[in-house]
GROMACS .gro file of C-alpha atoms in nm:
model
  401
    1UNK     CA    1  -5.481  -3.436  -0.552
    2UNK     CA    2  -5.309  -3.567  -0.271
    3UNK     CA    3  -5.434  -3.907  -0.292
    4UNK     CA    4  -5.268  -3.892  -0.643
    5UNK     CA    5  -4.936  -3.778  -0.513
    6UNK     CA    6  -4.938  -4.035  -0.242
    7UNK     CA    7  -5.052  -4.338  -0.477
    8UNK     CA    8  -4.729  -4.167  -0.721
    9UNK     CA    9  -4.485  -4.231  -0.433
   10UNK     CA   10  -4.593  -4.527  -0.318
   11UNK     CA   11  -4.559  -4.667  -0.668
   12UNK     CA   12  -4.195  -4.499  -0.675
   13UNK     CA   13  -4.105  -4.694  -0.344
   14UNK     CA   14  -4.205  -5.019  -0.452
   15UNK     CA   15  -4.022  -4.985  -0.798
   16UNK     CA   16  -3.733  -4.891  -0.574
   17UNK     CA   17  -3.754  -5.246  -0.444
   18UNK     CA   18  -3.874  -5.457  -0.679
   19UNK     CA   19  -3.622  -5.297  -0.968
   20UNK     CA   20  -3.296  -5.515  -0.875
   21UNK     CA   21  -3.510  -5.832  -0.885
   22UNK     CA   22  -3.743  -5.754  -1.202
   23UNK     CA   23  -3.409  -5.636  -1.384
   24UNK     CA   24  -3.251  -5.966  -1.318
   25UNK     CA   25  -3.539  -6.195  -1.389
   26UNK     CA   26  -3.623  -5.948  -1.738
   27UNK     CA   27  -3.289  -5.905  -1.848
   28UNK     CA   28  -3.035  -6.180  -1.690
   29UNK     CA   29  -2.662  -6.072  -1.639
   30UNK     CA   30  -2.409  -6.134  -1.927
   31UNK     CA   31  -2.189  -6.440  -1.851
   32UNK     CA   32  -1.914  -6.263  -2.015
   33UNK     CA   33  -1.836  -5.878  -2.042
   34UNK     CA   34  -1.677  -5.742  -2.350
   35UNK     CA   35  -1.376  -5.644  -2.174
   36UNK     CA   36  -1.312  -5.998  -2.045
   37UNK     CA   37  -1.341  -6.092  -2.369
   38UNK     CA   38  -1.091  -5.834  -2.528
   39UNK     CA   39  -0.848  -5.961  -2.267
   40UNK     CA   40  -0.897  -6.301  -2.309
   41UNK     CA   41  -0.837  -6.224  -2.677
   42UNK     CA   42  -0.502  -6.019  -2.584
   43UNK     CA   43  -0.398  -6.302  -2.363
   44UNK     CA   44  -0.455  -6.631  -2.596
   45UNK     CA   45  -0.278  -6.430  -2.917
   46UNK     CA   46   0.042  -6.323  -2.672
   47UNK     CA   47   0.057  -6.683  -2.530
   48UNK     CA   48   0.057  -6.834  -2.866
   49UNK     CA   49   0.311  -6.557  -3.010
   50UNK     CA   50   0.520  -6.634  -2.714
   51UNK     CA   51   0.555  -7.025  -2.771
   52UNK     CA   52   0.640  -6.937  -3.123
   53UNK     CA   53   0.942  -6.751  -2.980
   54UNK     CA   54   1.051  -6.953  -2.707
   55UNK     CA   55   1.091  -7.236  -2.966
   56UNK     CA   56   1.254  -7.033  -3.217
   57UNK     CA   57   1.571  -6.968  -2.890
   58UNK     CA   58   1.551  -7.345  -2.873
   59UNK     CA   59   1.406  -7.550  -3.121
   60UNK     CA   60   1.413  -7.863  -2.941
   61UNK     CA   61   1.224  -7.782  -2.623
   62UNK     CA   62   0.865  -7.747  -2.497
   63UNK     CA   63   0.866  -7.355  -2.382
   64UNK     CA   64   0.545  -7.429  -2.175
   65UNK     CA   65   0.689  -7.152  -1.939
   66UNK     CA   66   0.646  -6.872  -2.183
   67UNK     CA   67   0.289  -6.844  -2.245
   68UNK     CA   68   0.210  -6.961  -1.848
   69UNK     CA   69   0.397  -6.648  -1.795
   70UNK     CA   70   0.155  -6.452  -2.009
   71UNK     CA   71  -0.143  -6.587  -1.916
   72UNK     CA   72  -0.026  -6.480  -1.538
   73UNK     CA   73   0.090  -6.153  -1.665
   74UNK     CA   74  -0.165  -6.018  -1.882
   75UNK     CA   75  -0.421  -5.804  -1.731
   76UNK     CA   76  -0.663  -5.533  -1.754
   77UNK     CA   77  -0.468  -5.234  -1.669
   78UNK     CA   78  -0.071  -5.159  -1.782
   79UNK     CA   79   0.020  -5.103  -1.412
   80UNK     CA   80  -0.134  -5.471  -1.273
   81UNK     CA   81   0.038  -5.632  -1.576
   82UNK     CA   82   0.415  -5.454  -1.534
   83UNK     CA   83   0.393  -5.506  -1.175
   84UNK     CA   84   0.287  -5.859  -1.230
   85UNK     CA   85   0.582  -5.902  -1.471
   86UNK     CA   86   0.877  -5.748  -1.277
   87UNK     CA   87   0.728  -5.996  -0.964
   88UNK     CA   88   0.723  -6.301  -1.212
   89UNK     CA   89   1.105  -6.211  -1.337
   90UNK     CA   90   1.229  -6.127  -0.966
   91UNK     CA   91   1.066  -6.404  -0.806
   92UNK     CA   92   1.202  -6.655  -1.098
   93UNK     CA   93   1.535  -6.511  -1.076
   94UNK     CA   94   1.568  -6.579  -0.738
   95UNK     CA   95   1.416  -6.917  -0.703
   96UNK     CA   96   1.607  -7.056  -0.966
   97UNK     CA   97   1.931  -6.871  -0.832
   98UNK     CA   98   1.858  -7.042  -0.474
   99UNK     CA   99   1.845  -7.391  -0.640
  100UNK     CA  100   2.134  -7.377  -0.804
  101UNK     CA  101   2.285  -7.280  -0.494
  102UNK     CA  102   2.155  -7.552  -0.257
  103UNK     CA  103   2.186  -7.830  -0.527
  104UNK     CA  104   2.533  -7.835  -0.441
  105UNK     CA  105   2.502  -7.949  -0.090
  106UNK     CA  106   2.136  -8.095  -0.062
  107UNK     CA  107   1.952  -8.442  -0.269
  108UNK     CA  108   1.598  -8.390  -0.328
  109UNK     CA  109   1.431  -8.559   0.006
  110UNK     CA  110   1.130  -8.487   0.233
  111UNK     CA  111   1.371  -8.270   0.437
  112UNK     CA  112   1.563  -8.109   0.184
  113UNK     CA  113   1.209  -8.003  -0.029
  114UNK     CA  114   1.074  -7.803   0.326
  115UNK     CA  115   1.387  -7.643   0.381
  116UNK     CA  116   1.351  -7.466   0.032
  117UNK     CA  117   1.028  -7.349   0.032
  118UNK     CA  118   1.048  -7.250   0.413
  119UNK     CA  119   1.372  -7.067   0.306
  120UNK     CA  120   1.192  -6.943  -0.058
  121UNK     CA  121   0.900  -6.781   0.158
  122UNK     CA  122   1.108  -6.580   0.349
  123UNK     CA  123   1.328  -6.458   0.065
  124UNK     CA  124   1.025  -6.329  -0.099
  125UNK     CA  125   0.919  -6.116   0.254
  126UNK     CA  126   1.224  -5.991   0.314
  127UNK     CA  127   1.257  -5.851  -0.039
  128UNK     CA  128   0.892  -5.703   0.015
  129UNK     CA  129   0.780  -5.865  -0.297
  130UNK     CA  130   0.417  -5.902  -0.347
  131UNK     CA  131   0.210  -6.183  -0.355
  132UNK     CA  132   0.296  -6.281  -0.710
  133UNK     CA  133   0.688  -6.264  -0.691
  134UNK     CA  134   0.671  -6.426  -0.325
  135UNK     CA  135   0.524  -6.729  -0.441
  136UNK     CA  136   0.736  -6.721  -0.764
  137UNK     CA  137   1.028  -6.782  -0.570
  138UNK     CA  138   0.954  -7.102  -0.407
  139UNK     CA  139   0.797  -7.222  -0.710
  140UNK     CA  140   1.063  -7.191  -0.919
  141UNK     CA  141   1.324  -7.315  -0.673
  142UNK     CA  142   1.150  -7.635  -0.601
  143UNK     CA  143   1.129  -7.716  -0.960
  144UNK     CA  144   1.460  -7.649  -1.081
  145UNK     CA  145   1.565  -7.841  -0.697
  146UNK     CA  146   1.336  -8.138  -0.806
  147UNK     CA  147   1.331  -8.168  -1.222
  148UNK     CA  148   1.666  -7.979  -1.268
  149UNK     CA  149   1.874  -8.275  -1.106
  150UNK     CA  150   1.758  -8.514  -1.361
  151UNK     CA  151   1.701  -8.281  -1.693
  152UNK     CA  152   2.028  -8.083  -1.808
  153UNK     CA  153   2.021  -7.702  -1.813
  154UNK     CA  154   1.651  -7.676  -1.655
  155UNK     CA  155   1.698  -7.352  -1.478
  156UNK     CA  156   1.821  -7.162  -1.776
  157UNK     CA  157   1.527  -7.261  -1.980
  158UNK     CA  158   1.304  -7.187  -1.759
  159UNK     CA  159   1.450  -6.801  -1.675
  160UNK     CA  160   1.476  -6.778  -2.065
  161UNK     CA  161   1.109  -6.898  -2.119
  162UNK     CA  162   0.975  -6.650  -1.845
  163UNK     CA  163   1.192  -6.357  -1.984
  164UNK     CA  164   1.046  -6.396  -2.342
  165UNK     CA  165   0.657  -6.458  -2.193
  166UNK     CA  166   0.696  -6.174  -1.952
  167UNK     CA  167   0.816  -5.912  -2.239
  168UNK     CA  168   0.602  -6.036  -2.486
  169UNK     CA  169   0.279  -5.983  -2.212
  170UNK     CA  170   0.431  -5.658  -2.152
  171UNK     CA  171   0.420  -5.532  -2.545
  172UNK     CA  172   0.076  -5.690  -2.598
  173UNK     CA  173  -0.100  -5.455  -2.285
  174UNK     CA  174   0.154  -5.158  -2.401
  175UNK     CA  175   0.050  -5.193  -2.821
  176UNK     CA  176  -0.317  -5.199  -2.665
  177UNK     CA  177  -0.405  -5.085  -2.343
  178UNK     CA  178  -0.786  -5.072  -2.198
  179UNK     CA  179  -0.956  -4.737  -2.097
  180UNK     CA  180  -1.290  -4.678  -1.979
  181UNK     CA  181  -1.485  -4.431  -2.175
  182UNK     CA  182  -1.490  -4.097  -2.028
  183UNK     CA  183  -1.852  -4.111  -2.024
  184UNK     CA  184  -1.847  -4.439  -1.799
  185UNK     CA  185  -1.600  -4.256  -1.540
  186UNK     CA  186  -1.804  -3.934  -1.488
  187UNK     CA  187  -2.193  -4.173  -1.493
  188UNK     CA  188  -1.974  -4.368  -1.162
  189UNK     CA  189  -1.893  -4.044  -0.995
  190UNK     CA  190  -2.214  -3.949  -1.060
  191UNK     CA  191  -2.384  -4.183  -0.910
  192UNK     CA  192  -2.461  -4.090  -0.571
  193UNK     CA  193  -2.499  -3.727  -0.624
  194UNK     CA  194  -2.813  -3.889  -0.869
  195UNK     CA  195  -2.935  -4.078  -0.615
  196UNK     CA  196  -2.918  -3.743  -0.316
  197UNK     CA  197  -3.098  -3.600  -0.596
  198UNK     CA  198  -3.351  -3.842  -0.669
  199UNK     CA  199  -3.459  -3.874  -0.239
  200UNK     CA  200  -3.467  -3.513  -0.215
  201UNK     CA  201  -3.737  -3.461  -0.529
  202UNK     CA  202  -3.937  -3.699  -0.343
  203UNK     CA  203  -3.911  -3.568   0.019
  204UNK     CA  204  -3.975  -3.215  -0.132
  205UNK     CA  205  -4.295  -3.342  -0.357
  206UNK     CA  206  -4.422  -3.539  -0.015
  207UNK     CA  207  -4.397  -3.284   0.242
  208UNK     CA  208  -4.600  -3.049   0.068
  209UNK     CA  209  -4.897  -3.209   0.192
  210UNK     CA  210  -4.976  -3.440   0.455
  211UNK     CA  211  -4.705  -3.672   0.540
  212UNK     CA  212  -4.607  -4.018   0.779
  213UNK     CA  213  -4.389  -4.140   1.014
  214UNK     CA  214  -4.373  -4.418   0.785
  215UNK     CA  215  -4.298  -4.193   0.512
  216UNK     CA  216  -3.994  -4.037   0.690
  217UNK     CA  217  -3.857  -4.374   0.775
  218UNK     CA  218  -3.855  -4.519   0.405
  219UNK     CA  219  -3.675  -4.222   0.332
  220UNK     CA  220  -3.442  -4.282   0.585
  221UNK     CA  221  -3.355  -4.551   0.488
  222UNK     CA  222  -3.341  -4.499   0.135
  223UNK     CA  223  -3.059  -4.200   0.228
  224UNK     CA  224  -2.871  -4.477   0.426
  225UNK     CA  225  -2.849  -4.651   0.154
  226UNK     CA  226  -2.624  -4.373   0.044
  227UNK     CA  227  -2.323  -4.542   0.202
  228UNK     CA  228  -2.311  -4.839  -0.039
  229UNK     CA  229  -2.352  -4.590  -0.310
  230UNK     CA  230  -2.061  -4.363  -0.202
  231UNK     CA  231  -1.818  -4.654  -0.146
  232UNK     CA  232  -1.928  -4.816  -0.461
  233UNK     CA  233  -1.843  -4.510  -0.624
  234UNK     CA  234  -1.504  -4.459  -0.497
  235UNK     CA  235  -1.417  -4.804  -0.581
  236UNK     CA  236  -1.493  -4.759  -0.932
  237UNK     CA  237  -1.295  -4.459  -0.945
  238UNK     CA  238  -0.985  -4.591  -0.793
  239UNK     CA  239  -1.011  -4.856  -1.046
  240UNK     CA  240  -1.063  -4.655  -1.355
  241UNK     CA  241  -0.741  -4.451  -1.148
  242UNK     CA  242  -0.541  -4.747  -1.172
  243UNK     CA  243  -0.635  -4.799  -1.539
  244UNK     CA  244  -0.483  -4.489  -1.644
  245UNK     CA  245  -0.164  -4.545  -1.423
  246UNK     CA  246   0.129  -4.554  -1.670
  247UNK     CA  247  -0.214  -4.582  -1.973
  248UNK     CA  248  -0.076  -4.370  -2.303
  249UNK     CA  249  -0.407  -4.446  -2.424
  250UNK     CA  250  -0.563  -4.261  -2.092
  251UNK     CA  251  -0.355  -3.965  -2.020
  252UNK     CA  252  -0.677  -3.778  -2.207
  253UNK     CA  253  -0.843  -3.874  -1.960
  254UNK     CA  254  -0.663  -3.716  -1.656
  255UNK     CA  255  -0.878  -3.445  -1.669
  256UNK     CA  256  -1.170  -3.603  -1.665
  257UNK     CA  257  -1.058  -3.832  -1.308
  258UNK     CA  258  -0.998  -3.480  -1.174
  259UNK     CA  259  -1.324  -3.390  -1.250
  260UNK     CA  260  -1.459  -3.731  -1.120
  261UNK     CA  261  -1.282  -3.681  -0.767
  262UNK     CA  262  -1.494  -3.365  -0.754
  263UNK     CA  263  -1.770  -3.468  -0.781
  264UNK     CA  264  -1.760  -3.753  -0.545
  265UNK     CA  265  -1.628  -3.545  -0.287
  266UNK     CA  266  -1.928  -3.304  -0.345
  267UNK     CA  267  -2.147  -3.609  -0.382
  268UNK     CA  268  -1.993  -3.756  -0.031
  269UNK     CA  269  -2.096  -3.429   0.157
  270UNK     CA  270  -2.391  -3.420  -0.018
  271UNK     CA  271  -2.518  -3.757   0.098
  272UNK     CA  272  -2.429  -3.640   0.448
  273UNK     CA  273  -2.649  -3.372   0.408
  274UNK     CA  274  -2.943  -3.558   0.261
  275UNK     CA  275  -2.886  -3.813   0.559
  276UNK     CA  276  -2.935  -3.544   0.831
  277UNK     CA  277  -3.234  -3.386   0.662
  278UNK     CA  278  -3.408  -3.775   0.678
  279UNK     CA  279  -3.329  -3.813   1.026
  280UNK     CA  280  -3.485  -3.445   1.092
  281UNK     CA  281  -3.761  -3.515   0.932
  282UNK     CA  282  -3.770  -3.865   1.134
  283UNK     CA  283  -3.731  -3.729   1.433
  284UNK     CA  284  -4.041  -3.421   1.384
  285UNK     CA  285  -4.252  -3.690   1.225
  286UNK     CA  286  -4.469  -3.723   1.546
  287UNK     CA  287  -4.564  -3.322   1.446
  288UNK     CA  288  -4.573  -3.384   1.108
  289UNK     CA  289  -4.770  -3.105   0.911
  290UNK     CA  290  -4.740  -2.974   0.530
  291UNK     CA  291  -4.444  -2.775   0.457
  292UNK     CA  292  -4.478  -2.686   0.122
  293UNK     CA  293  -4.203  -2.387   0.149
  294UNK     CA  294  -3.953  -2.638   0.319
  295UNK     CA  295  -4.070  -2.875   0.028
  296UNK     CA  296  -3.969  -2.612  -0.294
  297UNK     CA  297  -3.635  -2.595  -0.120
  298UNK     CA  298  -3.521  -2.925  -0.129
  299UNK     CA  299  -3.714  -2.971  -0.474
  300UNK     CA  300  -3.475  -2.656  -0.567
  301UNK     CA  301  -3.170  -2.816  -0.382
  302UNK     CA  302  -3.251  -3.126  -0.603
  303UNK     CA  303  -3.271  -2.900  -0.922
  304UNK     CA  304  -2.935  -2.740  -0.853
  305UNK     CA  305  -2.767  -3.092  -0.742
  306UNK     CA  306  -2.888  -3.225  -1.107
  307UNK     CA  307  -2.750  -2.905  -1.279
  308UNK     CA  308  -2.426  -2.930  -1.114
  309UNK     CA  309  -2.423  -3.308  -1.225
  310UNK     CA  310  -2.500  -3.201  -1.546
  311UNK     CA  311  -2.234  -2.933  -1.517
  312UNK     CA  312  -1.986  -3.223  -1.427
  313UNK     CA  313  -2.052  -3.454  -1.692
  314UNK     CA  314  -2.030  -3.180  -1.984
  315UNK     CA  315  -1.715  -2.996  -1.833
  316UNK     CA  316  -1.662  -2.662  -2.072
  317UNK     CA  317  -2.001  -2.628  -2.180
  318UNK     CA  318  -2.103  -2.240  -2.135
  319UNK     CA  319  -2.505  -2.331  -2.147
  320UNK     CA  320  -2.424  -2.601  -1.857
  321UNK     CA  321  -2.258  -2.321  -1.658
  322UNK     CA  322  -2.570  -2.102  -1.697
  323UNK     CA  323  -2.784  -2.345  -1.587
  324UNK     CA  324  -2.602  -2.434  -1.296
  325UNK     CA  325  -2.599  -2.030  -1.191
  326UNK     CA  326  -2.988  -2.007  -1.300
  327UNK     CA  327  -3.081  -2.302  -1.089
  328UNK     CA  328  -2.863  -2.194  -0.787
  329UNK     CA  329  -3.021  -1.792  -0.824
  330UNK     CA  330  -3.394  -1.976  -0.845
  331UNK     CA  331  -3.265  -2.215  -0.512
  332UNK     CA  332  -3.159  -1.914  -0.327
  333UNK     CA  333  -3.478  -1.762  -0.425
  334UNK     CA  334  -3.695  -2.014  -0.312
  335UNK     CA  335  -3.457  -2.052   0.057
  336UNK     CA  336  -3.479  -1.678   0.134
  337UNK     CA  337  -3.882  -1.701   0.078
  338UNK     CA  338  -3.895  -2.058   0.319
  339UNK     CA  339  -3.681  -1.914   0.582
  340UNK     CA  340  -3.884  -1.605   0.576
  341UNK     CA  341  -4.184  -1.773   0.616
  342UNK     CA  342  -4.073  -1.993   0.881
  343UNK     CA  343  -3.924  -1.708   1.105
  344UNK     CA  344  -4.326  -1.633   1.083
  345UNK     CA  345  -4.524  -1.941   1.153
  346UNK     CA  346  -4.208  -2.076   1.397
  347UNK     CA  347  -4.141  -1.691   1.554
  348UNK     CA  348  -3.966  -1.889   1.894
  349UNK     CA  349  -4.071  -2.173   1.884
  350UNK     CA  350  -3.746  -2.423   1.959
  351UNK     CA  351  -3.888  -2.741   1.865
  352UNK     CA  352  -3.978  -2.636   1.529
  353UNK     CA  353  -3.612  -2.462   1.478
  354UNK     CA  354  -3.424  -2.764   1.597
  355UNK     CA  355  -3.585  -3.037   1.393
  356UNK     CA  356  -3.741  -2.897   1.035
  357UNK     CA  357  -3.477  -2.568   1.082
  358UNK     CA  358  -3.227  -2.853   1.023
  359UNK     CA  359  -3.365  -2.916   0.669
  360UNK     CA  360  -3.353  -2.580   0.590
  361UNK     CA  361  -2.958  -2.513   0.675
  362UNK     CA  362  -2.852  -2.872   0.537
  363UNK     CA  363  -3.000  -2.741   0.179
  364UNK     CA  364  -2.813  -2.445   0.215
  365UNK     CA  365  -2.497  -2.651   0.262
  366UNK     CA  366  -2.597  -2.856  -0.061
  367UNK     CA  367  -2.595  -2.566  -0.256
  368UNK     CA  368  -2.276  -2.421  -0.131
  369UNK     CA  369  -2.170  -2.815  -0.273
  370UNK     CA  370  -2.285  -2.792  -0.597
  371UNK     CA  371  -2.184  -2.343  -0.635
  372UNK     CA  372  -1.809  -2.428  -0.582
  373UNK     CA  373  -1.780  -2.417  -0.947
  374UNK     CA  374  -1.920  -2.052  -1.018
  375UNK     CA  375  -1.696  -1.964  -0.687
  376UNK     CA  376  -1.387  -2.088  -0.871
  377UNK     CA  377  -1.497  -1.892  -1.209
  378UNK     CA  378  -1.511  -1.588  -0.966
  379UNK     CA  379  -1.226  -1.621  -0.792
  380UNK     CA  380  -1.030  -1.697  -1.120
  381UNK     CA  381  -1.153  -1.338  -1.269
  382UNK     CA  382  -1.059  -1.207  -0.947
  383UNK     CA  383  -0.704  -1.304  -1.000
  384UNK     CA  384  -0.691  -1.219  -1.346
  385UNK     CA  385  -0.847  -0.820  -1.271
  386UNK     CA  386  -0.589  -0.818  -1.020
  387UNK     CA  387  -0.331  -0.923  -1.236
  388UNK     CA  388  -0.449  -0.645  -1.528
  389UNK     CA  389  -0.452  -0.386  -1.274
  390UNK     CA  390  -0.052  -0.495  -1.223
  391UNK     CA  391   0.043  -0.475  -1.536
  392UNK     CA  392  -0.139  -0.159  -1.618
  393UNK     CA  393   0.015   0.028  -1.310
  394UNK     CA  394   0.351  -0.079  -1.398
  395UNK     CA  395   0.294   0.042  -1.764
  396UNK     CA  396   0.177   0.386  -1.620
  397UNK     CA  397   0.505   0.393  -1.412
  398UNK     CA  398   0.719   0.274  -1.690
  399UNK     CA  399   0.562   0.573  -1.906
  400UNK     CA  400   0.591   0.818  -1.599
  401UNK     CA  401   0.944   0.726  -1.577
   0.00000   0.00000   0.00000
């Protein structure tokens, strides 16, 4: 039997390895994602509707301004496009404002063409515009400087051209604005809480029987890991975040970030946790014997971790709830039993308390983690007892009176 458990692990840790690799090689990575396609879509249609426009103000020009100003406008989320567009305006405004001004006293030379960038650039930083309306400025001064001398009534055009490209990028992202599926923004958050979950199944399975230093240090490893998860994590939630920044089409989904910020928190901690109970187990490897106790408790931690996850990704759902409180009673269970049987086969011994008693506390951390949303049920009944108890005194006194 325990040849068969280690032969199952060892398989497990090389498909750990080997799945990035055989997953690119099996199935290679889409060139293009249907969302860049979408937006290319959005994009092409606005830039074409905007040229249409442009020449309908003025019939006799070549608007080329109009849809450059969409295709630097448009883009995935409403806030990244408006702030894109008020930088494009501003910075165009300016430039073009500048040129007129310094055509009156300079010729286009060497000299003349560094003075109004240098003095362009600085415009743009002392208005704290970003990197889009800084460069706008110069841009747009230089070319109305240079092509406006010889080509009548340049600079209007080209504020005209950017006003109609930037509000016709602005209506295309408003009429259809992008929003991950809610199901894509809790699997993200999710995803490190999956992956505590996933070490700690296979620490508890392991140490039930005889296990390695070499064991201990692939799961260290595998729990550092846990970093690049985390960050990963709260990268993709800050974008999905942004997404729904000023988003009609996500304001459903405010809720749901909420519940995504939870659970990366929780995940965060979590990963701390599973982290300390690797190097524990690391550090007592040279006195490594079977624990199966200490093993049903983080095999129990993992349970409870997966039924808060579940919990997380099904928000409302009574039967979720229950198992959540099942799996943390049958966790709580299984610690009490481990730390009895410790305080037996340990008694005083410090070695044994300072490096596998660590395992033991970090799982009761976990599942403080994953209870805080039976502890919020409670303390919400709390406050409405509380509350009824209020109201019924004051109708007894109001009926005394």
């Amino acid at each position: 039997m325990t040849m068969v458990r280690r032969a199952q692990q060892e398989v497990r840790r090389r498909w750990r390895t080997v799945r990035p690799s055989f997953r690119s090689k099996v199935f290679p990575p889409v060139l293009v994602s249907r969302t860049q396609i979408l937006l290319a879509m959005k994009a092409a249609v606005a830039a074409g509707i905007a040229w249409a426009v442009a020449l309908l103000a003025d019939p006799h020009s070549r608007p080329y301004f109009a849809p450059l100003a969409v295709i630097l406008i448009v883009q995935p989320t409403v806030y990244d496009s408006l702030s894109r567009a008020f930088q494009r305006v501003v910075g165009v405004l300016l430039g073009v404002a500048a040129a007129l001004a310094v055509s009156h006293f300079l010729t286009p030379s060497g000299w003349s063409i560094g003075i109004i960038v240098f003095a362009g650039l600085l415009l743009g930083w002392s208005l704290r515009l970003g990197p889009q309306g800084v460069v706008q400025v110069p841009v747009s001064a230089l070319l109305v400087f240079a092509v406006g001398s010889a080509t009548a009534d340049y600079g209007a055009r080209r504020v005209l051209e950017t006003l109609i490209g930037s509000a016709i990028a602005v209506l295309a992202v408003l009429v259809s604005p992008s929003a991950p599926a809610p199901e894509r923004v809790v699997s993200d958050a999710l995803t490190p809480l999956r992956r505590c979950r996933d070490i700690l199944t296979e620490i508890g399975s392991a140490i039930g029987s005889a296990w390695t230093l070499e064991q201990a240090e692939d799961w260290r490893r595998e729990a550092l890991r846990l970093y690049d998860a985390t960050a990963r994590a709260r990268r993709d939630y800050e974008g999905h975040q942004l997404t729904a920044r000023w988003n009609a089409r996500a304001r459903r989904q405010r809720l749901v970030l909420e519940r995504a910020d939870e659970a990366l928190r929780v995940g965060d901690r979590i990963a701390v946790q599973t982290r300390s109970i690797t190097r524990a187990l690391v550090d007592g490897a040279p006195a490594a014997r079977p624990m199966p106790a200490v093993g049903a408790v983080l095999v129990s931690a993992a349970s409870a971790t997966e039924a808060y996850a579940a919990w997380v990704a099904s928000p409302g759902e009574s039967a979720d709830r229950q198992q959540l409180s099942d799996a943390i009673r049958v966790a709580g269970q299984t610690s009490g039993q481990a730390i009895a049987r410790a305080q037996q086969r340990w008694r005083d011994d410090p070695a044994q308390w300072l490096t596998f008693g660590t395992i033991l506390t970090m799982s009761q951390r976990i599942l403080a983690e994953v209870s805080s949303p039976l502890v919020q049920d409670r303390g919400e009944l709390r406050g409405r007892s509380r509350a009824d108890r209020t109201r019924s005194g004051a109708a007894g006194a109001d009926g005394g009176g």
